[in-house]
Coordinates of C-alpha atoms in Angstrom, one line a residue:
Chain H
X1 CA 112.6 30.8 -102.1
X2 CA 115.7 32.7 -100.5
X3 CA 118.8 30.6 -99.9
X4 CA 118.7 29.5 -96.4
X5 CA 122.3 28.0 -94.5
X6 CA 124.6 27.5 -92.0
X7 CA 127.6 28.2 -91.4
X8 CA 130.8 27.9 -88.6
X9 CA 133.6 29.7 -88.9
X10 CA 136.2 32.2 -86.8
X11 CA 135.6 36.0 -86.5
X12 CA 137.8 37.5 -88.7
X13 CA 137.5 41.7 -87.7
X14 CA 136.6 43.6 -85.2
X15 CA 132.5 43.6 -85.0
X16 CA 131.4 46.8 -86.9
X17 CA 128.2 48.0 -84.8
X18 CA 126.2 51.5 -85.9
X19 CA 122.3 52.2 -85.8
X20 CA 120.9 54.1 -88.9
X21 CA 118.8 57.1 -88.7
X22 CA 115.8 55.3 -89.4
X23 CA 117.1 53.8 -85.3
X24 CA 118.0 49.9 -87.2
X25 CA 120.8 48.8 -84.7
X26 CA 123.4 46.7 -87.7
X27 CA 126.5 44.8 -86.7
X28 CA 128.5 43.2 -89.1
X29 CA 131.6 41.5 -89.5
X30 CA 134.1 38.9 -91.7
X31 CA 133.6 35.2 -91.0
X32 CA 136.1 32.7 -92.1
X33 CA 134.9 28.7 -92.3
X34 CA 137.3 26.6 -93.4
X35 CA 136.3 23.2 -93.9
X36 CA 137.8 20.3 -92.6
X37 CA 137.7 17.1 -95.5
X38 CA 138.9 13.8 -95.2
X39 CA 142.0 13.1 -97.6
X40 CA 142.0 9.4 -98.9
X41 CA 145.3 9.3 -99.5
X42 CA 146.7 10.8 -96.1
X43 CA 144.0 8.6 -94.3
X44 CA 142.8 11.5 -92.1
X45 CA 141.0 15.1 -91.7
X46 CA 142.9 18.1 -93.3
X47 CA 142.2 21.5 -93.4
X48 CA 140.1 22.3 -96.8
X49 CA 139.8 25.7 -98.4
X50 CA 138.1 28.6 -97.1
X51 CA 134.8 30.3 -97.2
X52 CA 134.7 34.1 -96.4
X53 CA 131.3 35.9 -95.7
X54 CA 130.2 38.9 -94.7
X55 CA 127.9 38.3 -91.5
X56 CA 125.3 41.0 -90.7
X57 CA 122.8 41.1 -88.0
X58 CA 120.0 43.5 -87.3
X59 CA 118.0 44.6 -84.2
X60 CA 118.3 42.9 -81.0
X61 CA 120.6 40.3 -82.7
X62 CA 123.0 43.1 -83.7
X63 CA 122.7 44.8 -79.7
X64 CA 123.5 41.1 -78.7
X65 CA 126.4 40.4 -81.1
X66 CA 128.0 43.7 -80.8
X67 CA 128.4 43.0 -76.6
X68 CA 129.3 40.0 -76.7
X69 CA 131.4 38.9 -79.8
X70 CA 134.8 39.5 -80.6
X71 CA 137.6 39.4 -83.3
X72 CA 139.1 35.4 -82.8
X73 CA 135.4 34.1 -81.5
X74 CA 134.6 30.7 -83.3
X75 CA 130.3 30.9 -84.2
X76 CA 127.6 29.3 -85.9
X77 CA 125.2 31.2 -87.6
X78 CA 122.2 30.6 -89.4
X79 CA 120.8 32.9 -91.9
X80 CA 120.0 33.7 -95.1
X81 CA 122.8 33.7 -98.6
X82 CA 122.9 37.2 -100.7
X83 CA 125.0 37.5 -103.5
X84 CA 125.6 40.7 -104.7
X85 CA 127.4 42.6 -107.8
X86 CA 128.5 45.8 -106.6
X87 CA 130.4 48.9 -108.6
X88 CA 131.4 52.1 -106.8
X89 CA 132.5 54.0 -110.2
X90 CA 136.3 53.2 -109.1
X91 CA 135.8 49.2 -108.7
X92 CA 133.6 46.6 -109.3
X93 CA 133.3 43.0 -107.2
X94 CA 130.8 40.3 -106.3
X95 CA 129.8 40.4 -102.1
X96 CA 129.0 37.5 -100.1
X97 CA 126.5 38.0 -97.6
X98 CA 124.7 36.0 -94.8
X99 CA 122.1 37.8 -93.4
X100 CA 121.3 36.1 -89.8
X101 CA 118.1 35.1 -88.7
X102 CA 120.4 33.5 -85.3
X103 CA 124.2 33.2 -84.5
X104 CA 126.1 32.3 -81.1
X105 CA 129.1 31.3 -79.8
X106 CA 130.4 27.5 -81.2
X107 CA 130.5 24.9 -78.1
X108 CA 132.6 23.0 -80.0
X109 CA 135.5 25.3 -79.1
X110 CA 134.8 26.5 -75.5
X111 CA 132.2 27.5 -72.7
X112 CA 129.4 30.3 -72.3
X113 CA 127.6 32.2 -69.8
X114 CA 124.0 32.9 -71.1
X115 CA 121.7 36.3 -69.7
X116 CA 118.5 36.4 -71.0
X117 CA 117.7 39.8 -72.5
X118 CA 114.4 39.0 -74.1
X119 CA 111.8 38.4 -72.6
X120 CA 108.8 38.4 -75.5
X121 CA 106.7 36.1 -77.5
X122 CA 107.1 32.9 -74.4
Chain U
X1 CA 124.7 12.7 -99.0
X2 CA 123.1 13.3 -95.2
X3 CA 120.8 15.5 -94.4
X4 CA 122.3 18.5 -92.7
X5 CA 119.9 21.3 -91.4
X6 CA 120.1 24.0 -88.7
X7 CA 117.4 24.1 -85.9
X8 CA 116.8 27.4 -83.9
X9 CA 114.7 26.7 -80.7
X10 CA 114.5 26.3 -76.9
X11 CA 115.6 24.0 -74.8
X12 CA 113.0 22.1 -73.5
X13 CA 114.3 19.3 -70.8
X14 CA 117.6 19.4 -68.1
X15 CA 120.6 18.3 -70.5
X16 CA 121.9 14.3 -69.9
X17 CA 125.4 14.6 -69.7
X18 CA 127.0 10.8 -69.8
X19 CA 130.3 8.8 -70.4
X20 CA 130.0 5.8 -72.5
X21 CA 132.4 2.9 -71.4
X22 CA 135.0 3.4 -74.2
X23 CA 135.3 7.4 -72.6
X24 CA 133.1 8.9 -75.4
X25 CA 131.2 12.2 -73.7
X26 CA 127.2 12.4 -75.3
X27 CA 125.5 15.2 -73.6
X28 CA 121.6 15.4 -75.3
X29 CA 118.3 17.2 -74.7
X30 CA 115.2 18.0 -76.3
X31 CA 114.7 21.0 -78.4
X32 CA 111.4 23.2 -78.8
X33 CA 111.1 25.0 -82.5
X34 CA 108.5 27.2 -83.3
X35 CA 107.7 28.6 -86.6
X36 CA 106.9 31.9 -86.7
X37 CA 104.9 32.8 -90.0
X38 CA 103.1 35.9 -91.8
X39 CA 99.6 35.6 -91.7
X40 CA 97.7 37.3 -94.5
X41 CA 94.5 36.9 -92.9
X42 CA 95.9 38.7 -89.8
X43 CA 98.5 40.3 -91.8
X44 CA 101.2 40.0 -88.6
X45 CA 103.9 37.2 -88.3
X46 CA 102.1 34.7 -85.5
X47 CA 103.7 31.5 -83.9
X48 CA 103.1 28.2 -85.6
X49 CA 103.7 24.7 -85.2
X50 CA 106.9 23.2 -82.9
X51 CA 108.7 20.7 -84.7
X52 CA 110.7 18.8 -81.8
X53 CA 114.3 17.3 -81.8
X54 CA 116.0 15.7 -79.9
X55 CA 119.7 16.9 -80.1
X56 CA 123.0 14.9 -79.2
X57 CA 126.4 16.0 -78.9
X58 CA 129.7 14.2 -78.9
X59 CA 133.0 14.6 -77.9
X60 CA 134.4 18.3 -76.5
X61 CA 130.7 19.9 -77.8
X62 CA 129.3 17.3 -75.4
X63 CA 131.4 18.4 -72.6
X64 CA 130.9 22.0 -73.3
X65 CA 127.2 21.4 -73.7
X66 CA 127.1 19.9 -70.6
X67 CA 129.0 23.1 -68.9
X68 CA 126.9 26.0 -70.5
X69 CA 123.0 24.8 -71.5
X70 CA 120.4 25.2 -69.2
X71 CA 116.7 24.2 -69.6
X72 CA 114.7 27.4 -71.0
X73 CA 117.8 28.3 -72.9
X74 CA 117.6 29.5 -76.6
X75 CA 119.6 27.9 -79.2
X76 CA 120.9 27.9 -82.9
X77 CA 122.4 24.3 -83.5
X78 CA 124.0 22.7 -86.9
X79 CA 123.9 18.8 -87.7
X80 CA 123.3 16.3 -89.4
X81 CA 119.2 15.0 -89.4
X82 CA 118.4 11.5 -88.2
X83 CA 114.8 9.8 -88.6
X84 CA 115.1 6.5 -86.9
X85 CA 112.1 3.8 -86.0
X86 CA 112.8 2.1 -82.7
X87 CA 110.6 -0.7 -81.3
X88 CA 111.9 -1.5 -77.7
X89 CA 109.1 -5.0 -77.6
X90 CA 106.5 -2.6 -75.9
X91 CA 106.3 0.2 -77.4
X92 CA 107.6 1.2 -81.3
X93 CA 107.9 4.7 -82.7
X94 CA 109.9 7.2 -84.7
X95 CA 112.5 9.5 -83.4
X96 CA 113.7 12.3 -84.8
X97 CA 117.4 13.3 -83.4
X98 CA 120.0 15.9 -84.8
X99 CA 123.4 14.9 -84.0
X100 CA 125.3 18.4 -83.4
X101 CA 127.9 19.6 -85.9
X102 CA 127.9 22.7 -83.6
X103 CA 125.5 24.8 -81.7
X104 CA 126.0 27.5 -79.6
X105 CA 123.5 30.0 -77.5
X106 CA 121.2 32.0 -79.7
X107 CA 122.7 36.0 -79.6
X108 CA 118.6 37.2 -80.7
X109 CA 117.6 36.4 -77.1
X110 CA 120.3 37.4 -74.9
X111 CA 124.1 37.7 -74.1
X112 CA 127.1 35.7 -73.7
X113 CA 130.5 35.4 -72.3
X114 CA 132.6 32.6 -73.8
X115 CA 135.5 31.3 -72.7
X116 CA 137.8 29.7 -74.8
X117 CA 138.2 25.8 -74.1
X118 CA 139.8 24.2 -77.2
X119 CA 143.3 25.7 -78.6
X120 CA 143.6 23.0 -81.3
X121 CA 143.7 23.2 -84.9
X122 CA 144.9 27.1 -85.9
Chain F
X1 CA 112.5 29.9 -88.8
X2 CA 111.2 27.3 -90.2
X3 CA 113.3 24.4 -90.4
X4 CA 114.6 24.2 -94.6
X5 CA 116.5 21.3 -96.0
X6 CA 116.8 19.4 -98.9
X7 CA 117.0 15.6 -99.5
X8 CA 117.5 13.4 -102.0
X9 CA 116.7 9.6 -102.2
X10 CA 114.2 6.7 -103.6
X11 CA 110.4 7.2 -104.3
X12 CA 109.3 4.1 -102.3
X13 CA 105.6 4.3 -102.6
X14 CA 103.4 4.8 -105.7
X15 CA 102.5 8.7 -105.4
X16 CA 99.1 9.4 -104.3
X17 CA 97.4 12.6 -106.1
X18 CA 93.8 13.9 -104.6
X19 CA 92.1 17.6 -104.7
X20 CA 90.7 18.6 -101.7
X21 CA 87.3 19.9 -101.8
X22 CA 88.9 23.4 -101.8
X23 CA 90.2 22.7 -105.2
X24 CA 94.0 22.4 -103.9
X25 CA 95.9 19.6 -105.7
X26 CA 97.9 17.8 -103.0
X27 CA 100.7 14.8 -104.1
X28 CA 102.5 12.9 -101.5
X29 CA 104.5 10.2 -101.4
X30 CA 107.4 8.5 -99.3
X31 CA 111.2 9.0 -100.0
X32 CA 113.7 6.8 -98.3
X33 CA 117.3 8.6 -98.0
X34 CA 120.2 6.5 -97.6
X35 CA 123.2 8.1 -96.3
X36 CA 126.6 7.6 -97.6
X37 CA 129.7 7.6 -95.6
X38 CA 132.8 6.8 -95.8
X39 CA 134.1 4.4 -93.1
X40 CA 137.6 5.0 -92.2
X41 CA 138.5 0.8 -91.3
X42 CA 137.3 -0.5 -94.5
X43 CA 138.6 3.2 -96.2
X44 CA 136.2 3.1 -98.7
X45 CA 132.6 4.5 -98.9
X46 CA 129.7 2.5 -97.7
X47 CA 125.7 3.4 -97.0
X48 CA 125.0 4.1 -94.2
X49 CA 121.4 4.2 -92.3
X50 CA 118.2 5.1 -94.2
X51 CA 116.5 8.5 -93.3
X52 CA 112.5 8.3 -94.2
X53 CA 110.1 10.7 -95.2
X54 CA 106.5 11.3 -96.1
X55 CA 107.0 14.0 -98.7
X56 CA 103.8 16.4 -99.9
X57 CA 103.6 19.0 -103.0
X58 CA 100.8 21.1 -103.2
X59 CA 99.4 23.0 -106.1
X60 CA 101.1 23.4 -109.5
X61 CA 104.0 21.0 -108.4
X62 CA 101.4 18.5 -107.2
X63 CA 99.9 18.4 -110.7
X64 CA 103.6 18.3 -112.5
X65 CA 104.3 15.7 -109.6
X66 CA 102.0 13.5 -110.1
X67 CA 102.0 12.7 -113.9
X68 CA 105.9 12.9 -114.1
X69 CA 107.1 10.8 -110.5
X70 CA 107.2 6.7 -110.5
X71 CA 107.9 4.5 -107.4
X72 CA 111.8 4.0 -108.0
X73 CA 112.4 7.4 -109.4
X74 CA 115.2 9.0 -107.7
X75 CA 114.6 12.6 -106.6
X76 CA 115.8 15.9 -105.1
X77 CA 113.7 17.9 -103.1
X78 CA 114.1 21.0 -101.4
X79 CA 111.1 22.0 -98.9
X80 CA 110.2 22.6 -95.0
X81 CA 110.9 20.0 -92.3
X82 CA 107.4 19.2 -90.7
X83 CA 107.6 16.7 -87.2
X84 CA 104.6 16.1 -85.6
X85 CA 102.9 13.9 -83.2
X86 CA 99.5 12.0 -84.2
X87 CA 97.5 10.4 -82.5
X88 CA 94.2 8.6 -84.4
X89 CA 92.9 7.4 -80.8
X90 CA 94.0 3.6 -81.7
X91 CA 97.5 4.8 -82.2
X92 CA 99.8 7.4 -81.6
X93 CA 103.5 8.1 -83.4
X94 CA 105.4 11.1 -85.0
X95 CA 105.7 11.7 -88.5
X96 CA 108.4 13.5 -90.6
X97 CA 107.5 15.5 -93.5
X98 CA 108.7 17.5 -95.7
X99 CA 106.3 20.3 -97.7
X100 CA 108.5 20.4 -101.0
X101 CA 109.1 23.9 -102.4
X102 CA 110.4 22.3 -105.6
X103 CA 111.6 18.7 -106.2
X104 CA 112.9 17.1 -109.7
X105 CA 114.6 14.2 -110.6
X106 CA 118.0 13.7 -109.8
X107 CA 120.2 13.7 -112.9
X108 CA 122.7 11.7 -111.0
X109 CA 120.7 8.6 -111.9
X110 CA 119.4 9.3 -115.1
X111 CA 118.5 11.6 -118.0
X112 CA 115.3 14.0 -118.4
X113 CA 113.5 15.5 -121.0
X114 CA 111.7 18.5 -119.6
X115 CA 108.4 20.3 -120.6
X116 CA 107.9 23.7 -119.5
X117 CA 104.1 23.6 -118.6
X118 CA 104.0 27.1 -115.9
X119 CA 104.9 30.4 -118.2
X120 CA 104.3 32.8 -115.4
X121 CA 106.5 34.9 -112.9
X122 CA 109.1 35.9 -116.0
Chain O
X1 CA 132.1 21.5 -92.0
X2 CA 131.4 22.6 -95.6
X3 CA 128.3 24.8 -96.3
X4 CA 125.7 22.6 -98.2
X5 CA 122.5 24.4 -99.5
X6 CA 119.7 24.3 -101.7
X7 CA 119.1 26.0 -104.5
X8 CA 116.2 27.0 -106.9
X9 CA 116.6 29.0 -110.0
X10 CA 116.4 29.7 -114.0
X11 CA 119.9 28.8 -116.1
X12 CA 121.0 31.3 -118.0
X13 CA 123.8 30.2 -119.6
X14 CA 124.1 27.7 -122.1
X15 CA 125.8 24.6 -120.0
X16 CA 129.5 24.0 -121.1
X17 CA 130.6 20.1 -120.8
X18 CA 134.2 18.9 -120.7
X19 CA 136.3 16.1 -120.0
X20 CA 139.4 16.7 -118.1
X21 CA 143.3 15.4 -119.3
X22 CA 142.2 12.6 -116.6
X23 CA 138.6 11.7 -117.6
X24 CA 136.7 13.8 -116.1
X25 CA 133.5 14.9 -116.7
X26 CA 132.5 18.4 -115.9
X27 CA 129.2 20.6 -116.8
X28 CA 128.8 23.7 -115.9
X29 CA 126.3 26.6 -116.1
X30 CA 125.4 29.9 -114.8
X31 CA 122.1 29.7 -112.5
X32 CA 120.3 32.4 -111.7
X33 CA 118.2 32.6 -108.7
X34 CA 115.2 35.7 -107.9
X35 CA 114.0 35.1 -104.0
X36 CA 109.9 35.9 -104.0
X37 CA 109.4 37.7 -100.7
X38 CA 106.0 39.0 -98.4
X39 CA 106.0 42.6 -99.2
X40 CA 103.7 43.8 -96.1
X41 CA 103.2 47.9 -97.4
X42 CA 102.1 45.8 -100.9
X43 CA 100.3 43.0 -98.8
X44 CA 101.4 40.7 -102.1
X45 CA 104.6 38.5 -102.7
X46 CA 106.7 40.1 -105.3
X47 CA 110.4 39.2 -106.7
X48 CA 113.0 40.1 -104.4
X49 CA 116.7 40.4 -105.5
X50 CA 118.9 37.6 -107.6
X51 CA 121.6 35.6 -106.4
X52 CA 123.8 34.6 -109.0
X53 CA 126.0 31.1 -108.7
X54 CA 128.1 29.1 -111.1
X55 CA 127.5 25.3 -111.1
X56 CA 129.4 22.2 -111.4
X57 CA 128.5 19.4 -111.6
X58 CA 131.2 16.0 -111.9
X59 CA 131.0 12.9 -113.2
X60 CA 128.2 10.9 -113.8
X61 CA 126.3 13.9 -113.0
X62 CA 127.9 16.1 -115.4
X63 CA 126.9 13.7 -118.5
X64 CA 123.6 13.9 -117.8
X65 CA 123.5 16.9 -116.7
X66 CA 125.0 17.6 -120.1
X67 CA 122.6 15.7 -121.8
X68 CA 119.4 16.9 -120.2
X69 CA 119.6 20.7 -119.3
X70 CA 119.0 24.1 -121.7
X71 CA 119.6 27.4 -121.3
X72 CA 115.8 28.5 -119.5
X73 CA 115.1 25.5 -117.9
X74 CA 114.7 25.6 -114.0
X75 CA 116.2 23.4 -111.6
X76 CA 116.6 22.7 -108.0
X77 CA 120.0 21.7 -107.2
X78 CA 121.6 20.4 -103.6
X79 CA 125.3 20.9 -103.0
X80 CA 128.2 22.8 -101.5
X81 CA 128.8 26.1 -101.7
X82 CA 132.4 27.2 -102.2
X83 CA 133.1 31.2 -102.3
X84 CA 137.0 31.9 -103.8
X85 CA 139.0 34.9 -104.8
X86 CA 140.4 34.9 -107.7
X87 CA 143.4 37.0 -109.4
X88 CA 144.2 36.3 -113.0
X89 CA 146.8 38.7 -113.0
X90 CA 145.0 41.3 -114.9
X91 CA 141.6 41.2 -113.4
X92 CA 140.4 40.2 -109.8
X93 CA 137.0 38.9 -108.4
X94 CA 135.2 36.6 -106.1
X95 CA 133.6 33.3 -107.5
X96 CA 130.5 32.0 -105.6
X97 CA 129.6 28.3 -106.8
X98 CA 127.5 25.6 -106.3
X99 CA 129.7 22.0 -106.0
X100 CA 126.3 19.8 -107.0
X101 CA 125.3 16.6 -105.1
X102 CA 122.3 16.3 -107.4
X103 CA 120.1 18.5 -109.4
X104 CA 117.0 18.1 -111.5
X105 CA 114.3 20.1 -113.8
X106 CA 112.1 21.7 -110.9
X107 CA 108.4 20.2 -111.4
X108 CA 107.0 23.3 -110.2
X109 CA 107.5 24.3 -113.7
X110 CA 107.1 21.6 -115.6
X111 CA 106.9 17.6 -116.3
X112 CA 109.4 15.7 -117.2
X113 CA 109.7 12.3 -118.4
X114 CA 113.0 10.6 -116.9
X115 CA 115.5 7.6 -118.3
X116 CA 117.5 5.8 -115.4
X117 CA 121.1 5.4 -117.0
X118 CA 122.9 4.7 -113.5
X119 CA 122.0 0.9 -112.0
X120 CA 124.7 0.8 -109.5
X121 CA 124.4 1.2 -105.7
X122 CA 121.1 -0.4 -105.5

């Protein structure tokens, strides 16, 4: 079983959009969620640490994402968790991925205009 | 500990945008998921069964809601589940509601313009 | 995307073990999830409304299920979200289920001694 | 909103138990976690890549947890997901744990035999 979530968060970069030679079409970009938690001894909602992924889309999603999301964009996405050891010779670190199966823009925060772009599998 | 869940799927009925009488904004619809799965036999994904939901929104993601979703609309939502059995003296059943954390057109099936609505909190 | 989710709560029936004709091993049962929340007048934690579920293994865990769960055994499962409507001609309703992928008991409540009884996959 | 998720997986560390300056109980443990995937060139499910998470458990939790789990086992464990950067002056890194709800020996493994310690609540 893969490690299905969701998360909400703010866009933390600038989209990064390319399209391998193979023709996959990636976008990718930091996500920050910081989590709200209710302090017992304040008696109300504080700001709670802060969760940073890497958020990368493929195909269709990653056309999409990369026209219409930008750096200070609140989201919700729903994907799937990879954790990853990584060493380049010079340095060595842990990555936090969500890979996402769906994301769009958080009506919590604000409005959106929706176009259609796909049109298969209805 | 609730059960919290994300639900992709399409929106299946005209959102019902309402005030209650102590000024609390519940906007709510119902919500079309269908499974895709890989099928040996076949050995290509293929649809399978919808699980419905009705969603409800509260609050500023209730007015926003209200502004931006359309029936026939794709979405990725975030919330908590809640399994309820009603009996109304006529009629009894079970209903199966997700009460929106967050949720937000779904990016894999078009493109959006947002507009941010709420400055709060950053 | 299927709906994923895990829930923890009460066995509240006495599970019910069968094989199918097939030769599949199926154990269900119901699980009755109460939610905890903390209720900001009182300002302490109180439970809040019950979620239930008809929960079904299948296979290996079905076997393991069945000769290690008791009603009143509290549990953690982790599986697919199944809502569907039935309708036996007489009656007609929705059921919520949830097709464990793995489930064990919840060391919150208790202690477990464990015997490893599935030696493939490693 | 804080990330919650499921996770299934093998513990690979022996579990290290404390009790805090203030009473608290803590267990922890490193869990590791191989996702099974649908290779379609293979037409057969083979092991896909490991996620690797540290978890703690607190409490009540932790004792039993303490008390109940080896190095080998496999559990499935509910709770939040916290991702941090860390700096200890010589070294830096990124942490990825797993704050546990509730976990338990996954039956799809095994049988277990379970002792309830914790009456309260009920």
């Amino acid at each position: 079983m893969s490690e299905t979530l969701s998360v909400t968060g703010l866009v933390a970069t600038t989209p990064r959009h390319l399209v391998t030679q193979d023709g996959l079409p990636i976008t990718s970009f930091r996500l920050a969620s910081s989590q709200r938690r209710f302090d017992r001894t304040q008696n109300k909602w504080i700001d709670g640490e802060t969760n940073w992924f890497t958020v990368t889309a493929f195909r269709q999603l990653a056309i999409n994402s990369a026209g219409s999301i930008n750096k200070g964009d609140r989201l919700v996405v729903a994907g799937k968790l990879r954790v990853r050891d990584w060493d380049n010779g010079e340095r060595a670190g842990t990555s936090v991925e969500v890979e996402a199966d769906s994301l769009g823009h958080d009506l919590t925060w604000g409005s959106s205009v929706f176009t259609r772009t796909v049109l298969v599998r209805e």
